XYZ file of C-alpha atoms in Angstrom:
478
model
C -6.012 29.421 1.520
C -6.621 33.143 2.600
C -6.861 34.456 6.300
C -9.231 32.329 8.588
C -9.933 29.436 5.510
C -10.189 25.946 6.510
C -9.655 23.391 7.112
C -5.964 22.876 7.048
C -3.248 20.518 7.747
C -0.181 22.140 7.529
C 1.041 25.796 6.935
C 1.741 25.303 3.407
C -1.448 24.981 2.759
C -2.124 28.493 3.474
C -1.395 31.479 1.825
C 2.266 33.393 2.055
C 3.029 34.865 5.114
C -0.235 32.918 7.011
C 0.230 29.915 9.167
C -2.469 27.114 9.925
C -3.910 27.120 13.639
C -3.882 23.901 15.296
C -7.372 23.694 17.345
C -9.636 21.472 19.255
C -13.342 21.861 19.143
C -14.586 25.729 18.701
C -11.303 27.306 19.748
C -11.300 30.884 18.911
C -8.419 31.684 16.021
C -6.554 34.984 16.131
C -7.606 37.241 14.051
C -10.517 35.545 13.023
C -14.422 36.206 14.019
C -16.699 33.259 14.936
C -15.892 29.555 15.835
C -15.865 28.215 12.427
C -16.911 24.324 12.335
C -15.643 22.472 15.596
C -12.171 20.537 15.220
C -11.261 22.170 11.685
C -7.992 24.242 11.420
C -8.111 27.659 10.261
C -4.862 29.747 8.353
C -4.680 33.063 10.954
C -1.965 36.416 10.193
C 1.335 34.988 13.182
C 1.047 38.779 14.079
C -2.523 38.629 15.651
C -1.184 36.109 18.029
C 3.063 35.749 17.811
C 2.919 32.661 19.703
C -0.243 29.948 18.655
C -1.309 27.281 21.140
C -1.059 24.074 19.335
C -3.405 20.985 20.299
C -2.689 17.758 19.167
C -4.342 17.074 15.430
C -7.860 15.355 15.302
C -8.355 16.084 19.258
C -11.704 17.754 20.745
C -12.556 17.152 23.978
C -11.251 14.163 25.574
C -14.112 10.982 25.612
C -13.904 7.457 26.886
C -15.144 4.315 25.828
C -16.003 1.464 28.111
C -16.611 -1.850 26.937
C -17.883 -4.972 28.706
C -15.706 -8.218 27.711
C -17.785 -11.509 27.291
C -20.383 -11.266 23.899
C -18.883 -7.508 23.239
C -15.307 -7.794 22.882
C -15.456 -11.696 22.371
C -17.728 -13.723 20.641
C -19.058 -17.443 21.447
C -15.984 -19.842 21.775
C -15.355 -21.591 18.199
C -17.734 -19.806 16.335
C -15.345 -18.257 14.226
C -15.046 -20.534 10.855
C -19.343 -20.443 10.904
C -22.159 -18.763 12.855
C -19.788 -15.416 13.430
C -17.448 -15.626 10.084
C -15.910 -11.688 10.727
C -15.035 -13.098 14.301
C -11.287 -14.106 14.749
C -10.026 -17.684 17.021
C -7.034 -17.068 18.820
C -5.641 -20.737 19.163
C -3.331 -21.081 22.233
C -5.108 -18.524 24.655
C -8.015 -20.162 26.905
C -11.442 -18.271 27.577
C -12.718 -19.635 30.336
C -16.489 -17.700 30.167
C -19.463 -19.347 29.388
C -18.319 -23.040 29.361
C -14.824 -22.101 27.750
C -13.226 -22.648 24.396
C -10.315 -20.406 22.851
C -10.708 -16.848 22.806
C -12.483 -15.354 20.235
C -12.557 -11.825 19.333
C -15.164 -10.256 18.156
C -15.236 -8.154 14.326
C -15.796 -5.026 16.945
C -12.667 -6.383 19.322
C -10.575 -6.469 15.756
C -11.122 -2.644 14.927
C -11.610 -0.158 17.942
C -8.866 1.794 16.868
C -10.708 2.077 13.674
C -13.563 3.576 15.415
C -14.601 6.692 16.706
C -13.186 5.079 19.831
C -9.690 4.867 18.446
C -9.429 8.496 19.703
C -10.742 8.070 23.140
C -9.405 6.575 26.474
C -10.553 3.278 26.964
C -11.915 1.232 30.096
C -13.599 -2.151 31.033
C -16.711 -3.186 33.378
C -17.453 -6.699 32.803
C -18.968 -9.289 35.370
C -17.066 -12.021 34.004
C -13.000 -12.038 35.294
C -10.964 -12.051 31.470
C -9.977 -15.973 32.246
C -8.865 -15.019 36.126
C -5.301 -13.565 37.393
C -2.002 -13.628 35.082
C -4.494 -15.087 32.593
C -3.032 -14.774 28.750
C -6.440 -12.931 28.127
C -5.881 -10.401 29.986
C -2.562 -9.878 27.640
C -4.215 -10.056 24.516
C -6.992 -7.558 25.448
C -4.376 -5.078 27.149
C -2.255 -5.761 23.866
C -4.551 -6.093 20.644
C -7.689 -5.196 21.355
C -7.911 -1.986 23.628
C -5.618 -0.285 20.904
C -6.933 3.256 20.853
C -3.905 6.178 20.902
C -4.620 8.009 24.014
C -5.288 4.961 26.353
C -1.830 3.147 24.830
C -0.230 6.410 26.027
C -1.693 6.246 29.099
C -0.427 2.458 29.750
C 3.028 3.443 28.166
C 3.141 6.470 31.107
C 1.126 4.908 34.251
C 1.492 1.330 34.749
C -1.602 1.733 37.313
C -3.892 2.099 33.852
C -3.170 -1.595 33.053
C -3.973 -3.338 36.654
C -7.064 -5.235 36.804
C -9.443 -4.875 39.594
C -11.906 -7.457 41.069
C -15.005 -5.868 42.242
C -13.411 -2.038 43.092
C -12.376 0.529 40.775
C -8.352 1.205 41.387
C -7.901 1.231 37.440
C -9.842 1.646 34.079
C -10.319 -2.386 34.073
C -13.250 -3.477 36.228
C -14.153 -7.158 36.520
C -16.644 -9.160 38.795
C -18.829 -6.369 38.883
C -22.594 -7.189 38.733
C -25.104 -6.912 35.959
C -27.514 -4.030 36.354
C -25.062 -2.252 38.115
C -22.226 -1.098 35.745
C -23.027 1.820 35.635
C -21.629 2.693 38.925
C -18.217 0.866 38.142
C -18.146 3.504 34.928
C -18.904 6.199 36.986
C -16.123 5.145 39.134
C -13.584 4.654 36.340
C -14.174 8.454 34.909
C -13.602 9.442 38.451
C -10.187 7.356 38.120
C -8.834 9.334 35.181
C -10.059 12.700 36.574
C -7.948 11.535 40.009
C -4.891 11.403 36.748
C -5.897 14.822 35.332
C -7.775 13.705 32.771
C -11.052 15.116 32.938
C -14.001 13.581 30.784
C -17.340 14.818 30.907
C -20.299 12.765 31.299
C -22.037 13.566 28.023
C -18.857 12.008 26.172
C -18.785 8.604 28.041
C -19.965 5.809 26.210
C -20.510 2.035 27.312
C -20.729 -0.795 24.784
C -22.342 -3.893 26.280
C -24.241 -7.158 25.094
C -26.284 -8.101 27.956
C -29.622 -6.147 27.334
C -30.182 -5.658 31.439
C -26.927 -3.628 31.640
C -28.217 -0.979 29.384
C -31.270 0.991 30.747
C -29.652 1.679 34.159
C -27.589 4.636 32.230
C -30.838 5.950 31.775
C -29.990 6.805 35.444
C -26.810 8.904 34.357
C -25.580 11.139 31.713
C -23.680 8.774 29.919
C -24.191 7.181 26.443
C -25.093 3.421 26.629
C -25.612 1.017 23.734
C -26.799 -2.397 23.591
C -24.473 -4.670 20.886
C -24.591 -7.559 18.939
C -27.739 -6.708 17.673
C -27.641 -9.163 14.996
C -26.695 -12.058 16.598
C -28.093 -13.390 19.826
C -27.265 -16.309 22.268
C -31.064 -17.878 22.629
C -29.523 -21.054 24.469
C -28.693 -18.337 27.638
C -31.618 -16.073 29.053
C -33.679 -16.245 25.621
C -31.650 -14.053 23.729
C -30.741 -11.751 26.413
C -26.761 -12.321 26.001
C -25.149 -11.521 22.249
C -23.812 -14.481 20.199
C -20.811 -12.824 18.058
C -20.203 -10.071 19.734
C -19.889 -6.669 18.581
C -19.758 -5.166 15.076
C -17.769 -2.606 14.250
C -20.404 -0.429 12.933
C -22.442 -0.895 16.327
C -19.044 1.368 17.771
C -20.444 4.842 17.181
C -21.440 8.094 18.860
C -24.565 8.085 19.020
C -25.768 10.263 22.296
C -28.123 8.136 24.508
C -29.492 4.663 25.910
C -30.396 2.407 23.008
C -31.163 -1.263 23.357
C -31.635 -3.499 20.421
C -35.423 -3.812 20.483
C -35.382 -0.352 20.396
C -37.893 0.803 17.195
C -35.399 1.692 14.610
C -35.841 4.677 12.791
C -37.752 5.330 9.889
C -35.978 5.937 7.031
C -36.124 9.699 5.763
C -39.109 9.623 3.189
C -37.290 10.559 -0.014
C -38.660 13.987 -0.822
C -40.342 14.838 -4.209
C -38.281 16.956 -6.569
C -38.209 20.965 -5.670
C -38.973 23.692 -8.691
C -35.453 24.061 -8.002
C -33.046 21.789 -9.399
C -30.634 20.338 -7.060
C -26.957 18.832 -7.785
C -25.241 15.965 -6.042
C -21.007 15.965 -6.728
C -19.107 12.892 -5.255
C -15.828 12.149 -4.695
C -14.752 8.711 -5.650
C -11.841 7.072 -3.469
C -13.243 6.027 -0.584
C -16.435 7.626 -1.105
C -18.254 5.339 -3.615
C -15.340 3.020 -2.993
C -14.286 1.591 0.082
C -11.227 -0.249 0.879
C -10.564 -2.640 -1.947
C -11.386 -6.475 -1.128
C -12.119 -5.690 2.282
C -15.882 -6.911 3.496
C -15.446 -8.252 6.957
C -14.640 -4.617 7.937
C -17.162 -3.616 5.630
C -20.013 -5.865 5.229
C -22.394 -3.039 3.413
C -19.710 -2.972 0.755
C -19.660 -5.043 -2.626
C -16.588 -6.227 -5.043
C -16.799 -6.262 -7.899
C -13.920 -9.108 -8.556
C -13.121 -8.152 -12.395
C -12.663 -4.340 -12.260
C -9.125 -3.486 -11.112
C -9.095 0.014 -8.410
C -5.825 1.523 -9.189
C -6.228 3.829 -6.139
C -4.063 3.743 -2.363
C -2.420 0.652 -3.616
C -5.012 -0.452 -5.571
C -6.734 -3.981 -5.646
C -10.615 -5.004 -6.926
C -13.163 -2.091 -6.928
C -15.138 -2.428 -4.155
C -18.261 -0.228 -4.103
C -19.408 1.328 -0.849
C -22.508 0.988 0.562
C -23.809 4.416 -0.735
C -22.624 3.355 -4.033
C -24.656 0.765 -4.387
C -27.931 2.889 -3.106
C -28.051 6.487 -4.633
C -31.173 6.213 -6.193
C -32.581 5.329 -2.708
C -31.359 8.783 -1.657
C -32.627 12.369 -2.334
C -29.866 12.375 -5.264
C -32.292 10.748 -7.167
C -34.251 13.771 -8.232
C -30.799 15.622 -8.669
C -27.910 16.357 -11.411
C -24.827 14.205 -10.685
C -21.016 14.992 -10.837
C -17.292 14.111 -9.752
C -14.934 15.627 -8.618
C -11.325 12.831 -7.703
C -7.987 13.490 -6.792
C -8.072 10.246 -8.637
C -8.164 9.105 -12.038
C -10.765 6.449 -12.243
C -8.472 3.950 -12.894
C -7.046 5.368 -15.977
C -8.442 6.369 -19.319
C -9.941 3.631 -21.179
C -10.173 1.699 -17.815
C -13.477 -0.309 -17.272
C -13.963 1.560 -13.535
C -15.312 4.452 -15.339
C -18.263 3.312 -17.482
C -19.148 0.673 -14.770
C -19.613 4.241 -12.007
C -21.628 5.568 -15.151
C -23.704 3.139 -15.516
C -23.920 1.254 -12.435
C -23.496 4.099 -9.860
C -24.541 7.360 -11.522
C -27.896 6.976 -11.299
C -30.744 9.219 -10.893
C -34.081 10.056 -13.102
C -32.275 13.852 -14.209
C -29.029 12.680 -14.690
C -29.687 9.287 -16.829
C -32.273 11.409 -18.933
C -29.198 13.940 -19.108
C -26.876 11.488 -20.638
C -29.229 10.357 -23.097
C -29.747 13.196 -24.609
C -26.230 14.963 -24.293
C -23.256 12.983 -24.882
C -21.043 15.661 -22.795
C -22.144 14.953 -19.491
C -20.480 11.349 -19.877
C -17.429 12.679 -20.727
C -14.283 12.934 -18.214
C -12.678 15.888 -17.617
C -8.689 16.126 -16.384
C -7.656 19.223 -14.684
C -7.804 22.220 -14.838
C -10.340 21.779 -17.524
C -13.991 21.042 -16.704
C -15.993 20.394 -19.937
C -17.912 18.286 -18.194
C -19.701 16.801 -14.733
C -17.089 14.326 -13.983
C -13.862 15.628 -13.491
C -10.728 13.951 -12.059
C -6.918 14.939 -10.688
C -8.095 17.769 -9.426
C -6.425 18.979 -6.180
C -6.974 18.327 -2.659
C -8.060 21.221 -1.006
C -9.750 23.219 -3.997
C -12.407 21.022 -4.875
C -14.724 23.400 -4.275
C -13.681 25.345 -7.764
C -14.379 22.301 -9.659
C -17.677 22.300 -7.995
C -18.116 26.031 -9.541
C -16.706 25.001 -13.021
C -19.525 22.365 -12.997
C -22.304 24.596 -11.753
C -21.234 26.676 -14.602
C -21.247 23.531 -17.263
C -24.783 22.983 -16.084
C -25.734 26.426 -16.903
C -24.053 26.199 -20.410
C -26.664 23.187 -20.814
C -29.903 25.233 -19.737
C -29.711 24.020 -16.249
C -29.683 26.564 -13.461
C -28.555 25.529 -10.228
C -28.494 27.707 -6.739
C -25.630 27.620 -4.591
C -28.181 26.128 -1.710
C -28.964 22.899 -3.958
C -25.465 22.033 -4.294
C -24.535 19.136 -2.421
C -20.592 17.541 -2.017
C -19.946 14.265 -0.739
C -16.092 13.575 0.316
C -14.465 11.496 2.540
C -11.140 13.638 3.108
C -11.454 15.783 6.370
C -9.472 18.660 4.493
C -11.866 19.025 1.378
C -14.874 19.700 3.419
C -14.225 23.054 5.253
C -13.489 25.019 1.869
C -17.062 24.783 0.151
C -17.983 27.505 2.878
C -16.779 30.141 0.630
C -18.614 29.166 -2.013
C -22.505 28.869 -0.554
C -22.554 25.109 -1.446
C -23.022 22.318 1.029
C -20.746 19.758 1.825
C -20.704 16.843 4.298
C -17.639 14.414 4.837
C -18.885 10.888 5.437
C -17.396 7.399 6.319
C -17.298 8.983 9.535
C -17.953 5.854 11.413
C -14.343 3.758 9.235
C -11.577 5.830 9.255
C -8.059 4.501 7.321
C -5.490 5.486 10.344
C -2.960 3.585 7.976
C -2.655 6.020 5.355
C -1.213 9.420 6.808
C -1.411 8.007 10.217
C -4.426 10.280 11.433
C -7.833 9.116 9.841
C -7.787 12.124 7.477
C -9.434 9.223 4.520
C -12.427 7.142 4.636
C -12.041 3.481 5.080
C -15.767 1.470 3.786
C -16.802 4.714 2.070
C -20.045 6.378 2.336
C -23.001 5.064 4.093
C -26.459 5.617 2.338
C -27.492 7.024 5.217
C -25.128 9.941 5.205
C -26.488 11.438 1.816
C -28.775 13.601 3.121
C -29.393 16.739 1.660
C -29.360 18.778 5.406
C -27.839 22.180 4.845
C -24.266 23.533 5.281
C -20.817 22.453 5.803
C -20.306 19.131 8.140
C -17.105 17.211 9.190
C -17.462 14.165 10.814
């Protein structure tokens, strides 16, 4: 990459004689004008700045997640095996809330550290007591649940960070505090890590909670608040007022405000009607339209399709994400489709590829395309591009196979501006590069990141949401 590119990883990636800068959030790189996109690393000349200052990779500013214990971390006692299938039983450790039964974690309590959470410090408020003093709960939660990196740092380095308080705030783990009121314990508990140096500000707090009376008293505050366990409700206790399975992963996100489940949900984006100008929609494939073969409990929007080996991270049966399975619900519709993989498709002559032809390549301009023009269902293996779906083509320069297919389009009559060309990828370093070009690109499966394969998230884990194909201008990460 040439002087102030991004995003990269390592200095390698950059041209000779450049290094890559290290940043968090809008850090200013030497040599370099503007803040770029927030948490992307940028190749900078060593001699406008001899000595970098190097952040930890993946960290912005610092956030904290606190979660209530009882219907958000756990779900009902011995529900597991029926009414909450993605929960998990732990035999041999004793719940004692709500009438008892062995401790049950929710699909939420199974996967913060596959969360956005995963990369924040971590807390507890919950008016229940985690099965009372010395209890074997208390070990699990501290052990396998409350898993994200920074706060098992923190309990590695200050022993304070794992003591449990009853009704005060001496640590990040509140119990017996009252409904209505937690948001006073979590205002106490970012006043606890600020007393350790660790400052978080309010805007980047969020509490996760099933009991819908908890919620709107953040309204109070600046903090984030969200009501869980949306879809699955206790109406034997308070008529539906406590959750019944507890939390789902994909209710662990970002999201900036107070939101309670009877909250209206948005409307979806009407899809709009085609422009004069013709637009083009490029995906990539792992972990894009694919998620994380055979896995559905993590990913319940995903599909498998049980005789189609995925030769890809491993491999295992194709298993389409949730976009996938919905592109013709989204704008792309009333666009030109291409690819652009790393990948190969599972091989040549493997059935993956005709199945994302005709199964997941669908919109009205492309389908009419392939009818008439046998090209544009032909693969392409770089550095060639004779076509709209092209495959082993380098990390970090996908962005020039976009171009190549731009200029295939043109060779067939279709003219496409820079501003109608939409990527979709779900590697962090693919995104950033597709500045230099004019085109858009957005990196999704931002809410499921895989933290096992290069240890830092930089890979999707359920692939793309339908909901993050939108066709809003520019260059996004996650």
């Amino acid at each position: 990459m040439p002087k102030c590119a991004g995003d990269c990883d390592r200095d390698e990636h950059c041209a000779g004689g450049l290094r890559c800068f290290q940043r968090d959030g809008v850090t200013t790189v030497p040599g370099c004008t503007g803040t770029g996109i927030p948490n992307f690393d940028y190749c900078y000349d060593p001699a406008d700045a001899p000595e970098p200052p190097t952040q930890p990779p993946g960290r912005g500013p610092n956030c904290l997640c606190v979660f209530d214990i009882d219907r958000t971390l756990t779900g009902k006692q011995g529900t597991a095996s029926n009414e909450c299938p993605a929960d998990k039983e732990i035999p041999g450790i004793w719940d004692t809330a709500y009438r008892g039964g062995w401790l049950t974690i929710s699909q939420a309590g199974q996967n913060l550290q596959n969360t956005f959470c995963g990369k924040c410090y971590m807390g507890i408020v919950s008016h229940g007591v985690a099965s009372g003093p010395n209890s074997r709960e208390r070990t699990y939660l501290l052990e396998n649940v409350l898993v994200g990196e920074p706060f098992q740092a923190l309990l590695r380095s200050n022993a304070q960070a794992a003591e449990w308080g009853f009704r005060t705030v001496r640590s990040p783990l509140v119990l017996g505090w009252p409904d209505k009121e937690k948001q006073d314990a979590v205002a106490g508990i970012v006043a606890w890590y600020e007393q350790q140096g660790i400052r978080v500000r309010d805007q980047d707090v969020y509490f996760f909670g099933d009991r819908t009376e908890n919620i709107p008293p953040f309204s109070s505050t600046a903090f984030n608040a969200r009501e869980i366990s949306c879809g699955s409700r206790d109406m034997s206790i308070g008529n539906g007022m406590v959750g019944l399975c507890g939390a789902a992963t994909d209710e662990i996100v970002d999201t900036k405000g107070v939101v309670v489940c009877a909250d209206p949900k948005p409307l979806p984006t009407p899809t709009p009607p085609p422009s004069q100008e013709d637009c083009l929609c490029i995906f990539d494939i792992d972990r894009t339209l694919t998620g994380k073969q055979g896995d559905v409990k993590n990913c319940p929007d995903n599909r498998i399709e049980n005789t189609i080996w995925d030769t890809a991270y491993g491999g295992g049966w194709l298993t389409l994400s949730d976009a996938a399975q919905k592109l013709s619900e989204t704008f792309c519709n009333f666009c030109y489709l291409g690819l652009i993989s790393a990948g190969d498709a599972g091989g040549r002559n493997s059935p993956q590829r005709p199945y994302l032809l005709d199964k997941v390549l669908i919109s009205e301009k492309f389908s009419k395309l392939r009818a008439a023009n046998g090209e544009a269902s032909a693969w392409s293996d770089y550095p060639r591009v004779d076509s709209p779906l092209v495959l082993k083509w380098p990390n970090l320069q996908k962005q020039n196979a976009a171009e190549d297919i731009v200029a295939w389009y043109a060779q067939q009559g279709v003219t496409i501006p820079p501003s109608k060309v939409h990527f979709y990828g779900d590697r962090t370093e693919n995104i950033g590069p597709f500045a230099d070009k004019g085109y858009n690109a957005r990196e999704i499966s931002c809410g499921s990141r895989d933290y096992s394969l290069y240890s830092n998230g930089m890979v999707g884990y359920c692939g793309a949401k339908a909901s993050e194909i939108v066709d809003t201008p520019g260059v996004a990460g996650c």
